[in-house]
XYZ file of C-alpha atoms in Angstrom:
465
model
C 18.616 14.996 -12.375
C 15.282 16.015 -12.019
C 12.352 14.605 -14.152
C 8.716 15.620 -14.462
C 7.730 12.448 -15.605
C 8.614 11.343 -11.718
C 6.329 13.520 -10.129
C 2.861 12.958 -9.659
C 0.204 15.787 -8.854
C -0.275 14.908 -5.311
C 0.596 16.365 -1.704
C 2.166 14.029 0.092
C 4.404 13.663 2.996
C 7.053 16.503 4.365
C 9.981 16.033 6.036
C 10.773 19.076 8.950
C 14.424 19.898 10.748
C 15.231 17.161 13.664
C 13.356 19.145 16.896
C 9.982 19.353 14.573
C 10.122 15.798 13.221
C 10.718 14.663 16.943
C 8.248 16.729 18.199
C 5.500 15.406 14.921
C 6.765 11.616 16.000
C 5.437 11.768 19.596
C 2.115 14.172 18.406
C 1.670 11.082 15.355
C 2.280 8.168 18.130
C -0.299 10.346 20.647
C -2.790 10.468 18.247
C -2.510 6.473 16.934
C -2.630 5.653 20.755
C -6.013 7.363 21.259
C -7.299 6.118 17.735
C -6.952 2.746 18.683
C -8.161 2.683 22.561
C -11.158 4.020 21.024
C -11.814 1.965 18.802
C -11.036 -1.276 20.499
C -13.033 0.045 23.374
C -16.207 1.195 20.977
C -16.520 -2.023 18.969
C -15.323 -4.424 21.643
C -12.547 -5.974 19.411
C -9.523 -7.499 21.952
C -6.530 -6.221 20.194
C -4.807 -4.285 17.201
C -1.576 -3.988 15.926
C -0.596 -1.150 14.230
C 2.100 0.383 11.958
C 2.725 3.508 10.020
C 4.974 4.374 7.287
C 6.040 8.231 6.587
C 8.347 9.458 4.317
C 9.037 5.909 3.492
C 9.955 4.658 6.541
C 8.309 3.182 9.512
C 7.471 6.243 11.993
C 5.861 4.170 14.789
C 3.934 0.387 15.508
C 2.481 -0.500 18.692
C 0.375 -3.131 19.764
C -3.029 -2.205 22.218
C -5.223 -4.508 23.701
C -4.920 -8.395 24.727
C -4.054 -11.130 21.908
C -5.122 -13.856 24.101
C -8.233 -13.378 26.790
C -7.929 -15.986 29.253
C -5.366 -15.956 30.760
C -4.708 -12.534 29.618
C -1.720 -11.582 27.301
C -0.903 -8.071 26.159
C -1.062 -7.715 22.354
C 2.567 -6.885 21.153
C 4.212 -5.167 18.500
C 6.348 -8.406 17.254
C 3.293 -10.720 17.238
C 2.176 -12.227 13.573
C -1.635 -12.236 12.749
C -3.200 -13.717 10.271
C -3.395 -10.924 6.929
C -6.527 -12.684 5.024
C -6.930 -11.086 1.824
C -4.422 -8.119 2.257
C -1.915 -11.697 1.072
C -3.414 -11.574 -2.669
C -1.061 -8.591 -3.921
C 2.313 -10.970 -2.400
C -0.174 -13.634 -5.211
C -0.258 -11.009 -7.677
C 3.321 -9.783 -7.088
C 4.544 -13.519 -7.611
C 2.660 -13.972 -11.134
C 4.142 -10.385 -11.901
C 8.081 -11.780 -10.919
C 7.329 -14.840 -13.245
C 6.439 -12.426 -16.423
C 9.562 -10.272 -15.641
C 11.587 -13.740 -16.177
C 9.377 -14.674 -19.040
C 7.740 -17.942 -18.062
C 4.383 -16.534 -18.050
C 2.230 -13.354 -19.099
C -0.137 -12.273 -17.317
C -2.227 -12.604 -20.781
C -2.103 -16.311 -20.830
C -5.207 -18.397 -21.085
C -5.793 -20.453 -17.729
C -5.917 -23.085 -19.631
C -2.310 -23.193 -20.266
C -1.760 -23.767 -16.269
C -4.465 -25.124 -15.180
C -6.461 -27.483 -17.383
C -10.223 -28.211 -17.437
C -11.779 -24.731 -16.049
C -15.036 -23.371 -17.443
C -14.006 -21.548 -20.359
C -10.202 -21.528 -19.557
C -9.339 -20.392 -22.886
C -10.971 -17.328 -22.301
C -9.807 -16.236 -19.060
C -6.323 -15.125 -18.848
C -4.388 -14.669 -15.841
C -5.119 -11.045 -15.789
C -8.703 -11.476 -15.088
C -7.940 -14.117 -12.529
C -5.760 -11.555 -10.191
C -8.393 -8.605 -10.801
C -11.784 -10.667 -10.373
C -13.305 -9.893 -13.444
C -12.744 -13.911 -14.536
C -16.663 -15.012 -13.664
C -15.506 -17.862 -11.450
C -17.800 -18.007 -8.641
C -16.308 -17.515 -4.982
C -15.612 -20.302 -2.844
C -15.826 -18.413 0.541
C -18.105 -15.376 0.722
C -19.327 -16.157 3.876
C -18.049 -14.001 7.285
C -17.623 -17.369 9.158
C -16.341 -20.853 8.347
C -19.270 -23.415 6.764
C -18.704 -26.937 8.127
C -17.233 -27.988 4.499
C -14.414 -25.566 5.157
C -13.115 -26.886 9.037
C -12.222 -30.116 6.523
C -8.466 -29.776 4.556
C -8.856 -29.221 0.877
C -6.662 -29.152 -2.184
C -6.642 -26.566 -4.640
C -8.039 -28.577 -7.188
C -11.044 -30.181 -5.244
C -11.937 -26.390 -4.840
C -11.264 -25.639 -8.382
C -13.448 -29.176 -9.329
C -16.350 -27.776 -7.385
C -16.242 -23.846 -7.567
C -14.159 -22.919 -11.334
C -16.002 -25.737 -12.951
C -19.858 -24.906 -12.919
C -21.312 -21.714 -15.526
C -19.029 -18.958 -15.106
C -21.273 -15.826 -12.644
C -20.370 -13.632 -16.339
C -18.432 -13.849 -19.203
C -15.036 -13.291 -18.589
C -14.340 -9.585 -18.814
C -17.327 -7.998 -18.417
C -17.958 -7.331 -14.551
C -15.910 -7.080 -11.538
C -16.756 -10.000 -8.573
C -14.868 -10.902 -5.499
C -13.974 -14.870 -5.690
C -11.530 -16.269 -3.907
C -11.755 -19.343 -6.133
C -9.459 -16.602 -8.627
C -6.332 -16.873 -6.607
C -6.060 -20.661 -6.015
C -5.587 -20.478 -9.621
C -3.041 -17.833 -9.632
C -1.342 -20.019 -7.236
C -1.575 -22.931 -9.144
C 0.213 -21.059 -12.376
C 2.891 -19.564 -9.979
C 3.926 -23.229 -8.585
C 3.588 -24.705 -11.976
C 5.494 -21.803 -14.265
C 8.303 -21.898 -11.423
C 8.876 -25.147 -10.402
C 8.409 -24.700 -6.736
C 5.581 -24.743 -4.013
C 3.590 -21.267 -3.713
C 4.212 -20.660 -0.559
C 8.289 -21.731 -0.812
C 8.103 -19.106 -4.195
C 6.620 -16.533 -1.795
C 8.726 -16.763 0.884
C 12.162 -17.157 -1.245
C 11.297 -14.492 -3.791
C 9.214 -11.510 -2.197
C 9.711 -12.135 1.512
C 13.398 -12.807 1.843
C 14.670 -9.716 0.103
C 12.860 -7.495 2.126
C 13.719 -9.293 5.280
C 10.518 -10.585 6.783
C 10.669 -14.219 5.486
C 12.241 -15.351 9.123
C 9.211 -14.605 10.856
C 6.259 -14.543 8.062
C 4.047 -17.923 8.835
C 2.170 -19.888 6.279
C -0.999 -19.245 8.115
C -2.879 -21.397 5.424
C -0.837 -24.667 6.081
C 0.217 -24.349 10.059
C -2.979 -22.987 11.614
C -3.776 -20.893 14.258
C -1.508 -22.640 16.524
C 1.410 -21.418 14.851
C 0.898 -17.451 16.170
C 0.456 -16.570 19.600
C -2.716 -14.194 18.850
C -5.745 -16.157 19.234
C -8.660 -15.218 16.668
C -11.794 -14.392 18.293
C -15.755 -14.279 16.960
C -18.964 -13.366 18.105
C -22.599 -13.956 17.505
C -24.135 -10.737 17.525
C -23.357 -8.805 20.970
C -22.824 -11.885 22.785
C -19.395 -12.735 24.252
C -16.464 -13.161 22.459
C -15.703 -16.593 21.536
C -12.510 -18.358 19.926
C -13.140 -18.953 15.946
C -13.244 -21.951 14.247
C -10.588 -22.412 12.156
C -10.584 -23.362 8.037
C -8.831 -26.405 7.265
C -5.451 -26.516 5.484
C -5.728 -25.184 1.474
C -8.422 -23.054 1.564
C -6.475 -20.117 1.893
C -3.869 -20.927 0.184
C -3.070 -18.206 -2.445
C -5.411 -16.369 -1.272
C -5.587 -15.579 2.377
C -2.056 -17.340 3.228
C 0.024 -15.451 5.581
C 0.622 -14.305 9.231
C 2.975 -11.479 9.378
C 3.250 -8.461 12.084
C 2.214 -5.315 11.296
C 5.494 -3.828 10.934
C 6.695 -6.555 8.371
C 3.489 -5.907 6.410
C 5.005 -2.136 6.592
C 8.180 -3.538 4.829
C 6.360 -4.778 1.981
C 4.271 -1.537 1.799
C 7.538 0.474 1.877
C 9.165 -2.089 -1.007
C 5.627 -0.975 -3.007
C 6.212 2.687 -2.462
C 9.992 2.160 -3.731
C 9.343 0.352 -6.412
C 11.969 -2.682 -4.703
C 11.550 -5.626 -5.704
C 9.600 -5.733 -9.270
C 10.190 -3.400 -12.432
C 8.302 -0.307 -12.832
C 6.028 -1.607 -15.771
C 5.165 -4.878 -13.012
C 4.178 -1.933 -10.964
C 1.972 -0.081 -13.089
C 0.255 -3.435 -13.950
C -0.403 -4.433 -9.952
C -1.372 -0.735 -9.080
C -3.814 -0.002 -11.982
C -6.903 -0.341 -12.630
C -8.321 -3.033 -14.532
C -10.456 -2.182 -17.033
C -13.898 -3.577 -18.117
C -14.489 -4.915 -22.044
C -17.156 -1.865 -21.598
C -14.335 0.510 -20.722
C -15.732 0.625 -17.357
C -13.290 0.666 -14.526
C -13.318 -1.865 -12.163
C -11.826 0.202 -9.654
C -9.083 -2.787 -8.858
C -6.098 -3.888 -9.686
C -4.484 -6.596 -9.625
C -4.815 -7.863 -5.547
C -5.519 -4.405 -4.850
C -8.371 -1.823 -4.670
C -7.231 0.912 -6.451
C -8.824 4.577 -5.241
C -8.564 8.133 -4.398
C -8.687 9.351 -0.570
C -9.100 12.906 -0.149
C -7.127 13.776 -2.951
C -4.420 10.948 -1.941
C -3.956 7.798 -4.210
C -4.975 4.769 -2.096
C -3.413 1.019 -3.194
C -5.786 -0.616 -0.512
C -6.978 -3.654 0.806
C -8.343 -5.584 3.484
C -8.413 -8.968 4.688
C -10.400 -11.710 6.864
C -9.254 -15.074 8.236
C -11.188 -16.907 10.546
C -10.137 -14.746 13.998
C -8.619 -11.999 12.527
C -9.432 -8.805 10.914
C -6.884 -6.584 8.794
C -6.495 -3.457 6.833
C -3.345 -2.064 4.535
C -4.081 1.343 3.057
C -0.672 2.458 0.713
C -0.511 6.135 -0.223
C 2.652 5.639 -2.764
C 2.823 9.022 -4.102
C 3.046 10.163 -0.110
C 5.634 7.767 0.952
C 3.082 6.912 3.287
C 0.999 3.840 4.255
C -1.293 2.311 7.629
C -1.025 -1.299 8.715
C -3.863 -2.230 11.067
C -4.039 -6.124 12.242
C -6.618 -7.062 14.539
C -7.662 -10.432 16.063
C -11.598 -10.532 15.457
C -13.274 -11.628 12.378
C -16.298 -10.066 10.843
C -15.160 -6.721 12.919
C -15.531 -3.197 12.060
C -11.963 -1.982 13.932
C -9.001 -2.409 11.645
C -10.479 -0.571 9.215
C -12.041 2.116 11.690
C -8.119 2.360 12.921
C -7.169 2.817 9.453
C -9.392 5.502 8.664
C -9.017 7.788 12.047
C -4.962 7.144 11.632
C -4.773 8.224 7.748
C -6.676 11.196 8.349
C -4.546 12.080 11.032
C -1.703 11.609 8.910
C -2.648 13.810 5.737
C -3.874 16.598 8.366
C -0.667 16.771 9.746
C 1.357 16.754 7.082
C -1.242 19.280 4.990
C -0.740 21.988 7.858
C 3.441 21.617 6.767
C 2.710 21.771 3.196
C 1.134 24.957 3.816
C 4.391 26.583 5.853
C 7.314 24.702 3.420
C 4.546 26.417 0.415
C 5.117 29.940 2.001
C 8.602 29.402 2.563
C 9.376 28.254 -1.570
C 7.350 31.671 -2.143
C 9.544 33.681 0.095
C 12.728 32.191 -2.068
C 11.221 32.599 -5.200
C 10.257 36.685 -4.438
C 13.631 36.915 -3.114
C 14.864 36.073 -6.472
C 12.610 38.292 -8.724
C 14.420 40.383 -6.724
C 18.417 38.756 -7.153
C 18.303 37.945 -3.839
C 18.600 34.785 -1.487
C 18.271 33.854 2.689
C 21.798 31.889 2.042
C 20.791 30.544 5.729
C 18.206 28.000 4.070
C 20.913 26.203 2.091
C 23.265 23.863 1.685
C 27.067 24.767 0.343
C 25.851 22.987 -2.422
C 22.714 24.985 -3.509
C 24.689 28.595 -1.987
C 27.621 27.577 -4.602
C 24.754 27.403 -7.196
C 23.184 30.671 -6.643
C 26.413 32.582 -8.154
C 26.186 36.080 -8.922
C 25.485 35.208 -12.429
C 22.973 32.613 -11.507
C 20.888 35.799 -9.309
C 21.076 37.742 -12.524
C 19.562 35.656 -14.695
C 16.813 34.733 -11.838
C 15.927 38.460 -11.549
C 16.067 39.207 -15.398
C 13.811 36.091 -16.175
C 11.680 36.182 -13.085
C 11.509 40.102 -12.017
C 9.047 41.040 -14.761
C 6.107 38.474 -13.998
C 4.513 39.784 -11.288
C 3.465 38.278 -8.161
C 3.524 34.189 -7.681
C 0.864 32.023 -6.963
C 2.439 28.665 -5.273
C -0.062 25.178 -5.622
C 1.647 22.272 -3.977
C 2.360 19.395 -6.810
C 4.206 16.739 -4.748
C 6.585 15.126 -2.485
C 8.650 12.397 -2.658
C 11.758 11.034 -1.031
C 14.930 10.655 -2.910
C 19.118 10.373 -2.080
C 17.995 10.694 1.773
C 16.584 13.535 0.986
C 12.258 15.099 0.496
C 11.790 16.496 -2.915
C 8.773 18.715 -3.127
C 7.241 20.583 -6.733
C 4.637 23.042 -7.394
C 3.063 24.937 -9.851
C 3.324 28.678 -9.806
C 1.111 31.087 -11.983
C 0.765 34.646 -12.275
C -1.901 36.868 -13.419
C -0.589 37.040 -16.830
C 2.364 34.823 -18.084
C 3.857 31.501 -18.207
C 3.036 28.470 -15.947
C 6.351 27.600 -14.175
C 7.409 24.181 -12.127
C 9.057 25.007 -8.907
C 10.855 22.036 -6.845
C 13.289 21.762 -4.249
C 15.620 19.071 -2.737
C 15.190 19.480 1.360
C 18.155 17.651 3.764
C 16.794 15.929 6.433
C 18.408 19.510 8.844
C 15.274 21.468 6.732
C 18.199 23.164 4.379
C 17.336 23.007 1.059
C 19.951 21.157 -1.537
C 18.295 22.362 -4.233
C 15.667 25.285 -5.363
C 14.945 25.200 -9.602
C 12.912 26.728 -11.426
C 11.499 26.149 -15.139
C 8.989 26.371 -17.400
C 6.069 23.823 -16.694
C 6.519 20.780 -18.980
């Protein structure tokens, strides 16, 4: 059954019968195509890999450009680059798993795990996974300092970087630091017994598939992909980047996956898949400052509005490569970008040009299914339906009793004003709500159930909640 409480005052994505969905599939894979020539060819960057997720599922990837320079090799869908940063919610989503089985909470002192930190009492875990801890960053640098070619273990970074004066006290601002998620880590291989990367791999990779192919980028290197990871100095040529040691990246830059893989996980975000709905809530909101302030993060993720769309974002660097994840959960929709240049403008240039893209699309087909839930809803003011636009189902509903009560209820209000609510997909099918006023009267909730054939399932109407 329906619930209000499910839908969220967005627009979002819209399905459309077969021919038009075909026909939006090649116009969305046009437009990607051009996106990323451009860009690749404006900042210089050798290759991209790219994904896109709408209506929940993966509506085209393609790879542009060359993963390796000399000799030559043609960037490819199924190749794995390095993620960076983007890996810090698969950090976050691990701590989240362990306080579902209760052997943490994400308001534990850091103490409890890890021993010996600069005020470790005071900062919990929760301030750890949304950098508002105060423990200074180990790597803020765009390229790799001499220290870091070396192999480190988390705890020689922790000695060094999480036990000096703490930036703040814990709580009170929000500050990058990668030095935060080796001890996430840390408390996810301790609470559950196994190595991070094993936990990661077993626990949030597996189910959704992608654990075959996902590479511990951190440990194995850049030999261990077939993209190699280019830099620059300044406009000069590009050059292949020196890679960090093994450990630095650890919990916090770990991963090599392809673009469509990172998809998966995006999609297993937007479904809700593989954590409970209060983990959710927790990874996806924003952490507050002690001042009340937001911090505009979550936990592994920027949390923000774009162009009226909630954004679960966030990008990543690894020596090499570039990336950029942008989630739109409330529109089934999300942007993968992986790109094999550090310290690079394009993945997130892609991103941009390809979301837009995306929301303009799918705004032009909110405006026609809009007219088209007007059209039903006059049509019963009147007792009347198009019987063409439905299912058995929804014609069985619309008895003769059932257009009675429509026109007796809805007749006398006048003339409807339709503003687009949401849309979501649910049962294989694209639920859509708005809110309809009228000059003078009550505020109503209008949402339908749409088959994937454009038919609707299900038209309702009732009084907004």
């Amino acid at each position: 059954m329906y619930s209000r409480a499910f839908v969220p005052a967005l627009l979002i994505v819209l399905a459309a019968p077969l021919g038009a969905q075909n026909a939006q599939g090649d116009r969305l894979a046009a437009q990607v195509d051009s996106i990323a020539a451009d860009v690749l060819k404006s900042t210089g960057v050798p290759s991209a890999s790219v994904a896109v997720v709408r209506k929940g599922k993966i509506a085209y990837a393609n790879a542009y450009g060359a993963a390796k320079l000399s000799p030559r090799v043609a960037a490819r869908p199924e190749m794995r680059y390095g993620i960076g940063s983007v890996s810090k919610q698969f950090t976050a989503a691990a701590v989240l798993l362990l306080q579902q089985e209760g052997k943490l909470s994400l308001d534990d002192p850091v103490s409890r795990w890890v021993p010996g930190l600069t005020q470790g009492d005071d900062v919990t875990l929760r301030m750890v996974l949304s950098h508002t801890s105060g423990y200074q960053d180990f790597w803020p640098q765009d390229y790799v300092p001499p220290l870091m070619e070396k192999a480190v273990t988390p705890q020689q970074i922790l000695d060094r970087w999480a036990k000096q004066p703490l930036d703040f006290a814990p709580g009170t601002r929000w500050q990058y630091s990668n030095t935060n998620y080796v001890i996430a880590a840390l408390a996810v291989e301790k609470a559950s017994g196994m190595p991070f990367f094993e936990f990661v791999r077993t626990r949030l990779l597996a189910p959704l598939g992608i654990a075959e192919h996902a590479v511990d980028f951190d440990a194995k290197g850049p030999g261990a992909i077939e993209p190699v990871g280019y830099m620059r100095y300044g406009l000069g040529p590009l050059r292949p980047a020196i890679p960090t040691g093994a450990g630095w990246m650890w919990g916090a830059g770990e991963l090599a996956l392809t673009a469509g893989d990172l998809a998966k996980w995006d999609i297993s975000v937007i479904d809700r898949s593989l954590l409970t709905p209060a983990s959710y809530e927790a990874l996806e909101g924003t952490v507050l400052l002690k001042s009340g302030v937001s911090s505009g993060y979550g936990l592994g993720v920027d949390v923000a509005m774009r162009s009226g769309h909630r954004m679960i974002e966030h990008s990543g660097e690894v020596a090499g490569f570039t990336s950029e994840n942008m989630v739109f959960p409330d529109d089934s929709a999300a942007v993968v970008v992986l790109t094999n240049q550090d310290a690079a403008p394009a993945a997130e240039a892609i991103a941009d040009a390809v979301s837009r893209v995306l929301f303009d699309t799918e705004d032009a087909q909110t405006i026609e299914r809009t007219a088209r839930a007007r059209r039903i809803f006059e049509g019963l003011q009147k007792g009347t339906i198009d019987r063409s636009l439905f299912t058995e189902d929804a014609n069985a509903y619309f008895s003769a009793q059932a257009l009675a009560d429509f026109k007796g209820s809805l007749g006398p209000l006048g003339s409807p004003t339709f503003t687009p609510r949401a849309v979501r997909s649910r049962g294989g099918m694209t639920m859509r709500s708005w809110t309809v006023t009228f000059a003078k009267g009550p505020t109503l909730d209008v949402w339908t159930y749409e088959m994937p054939d454009g038919r609707l399932e299900q038209y309702q109407v009732a009084p907004e909640g």
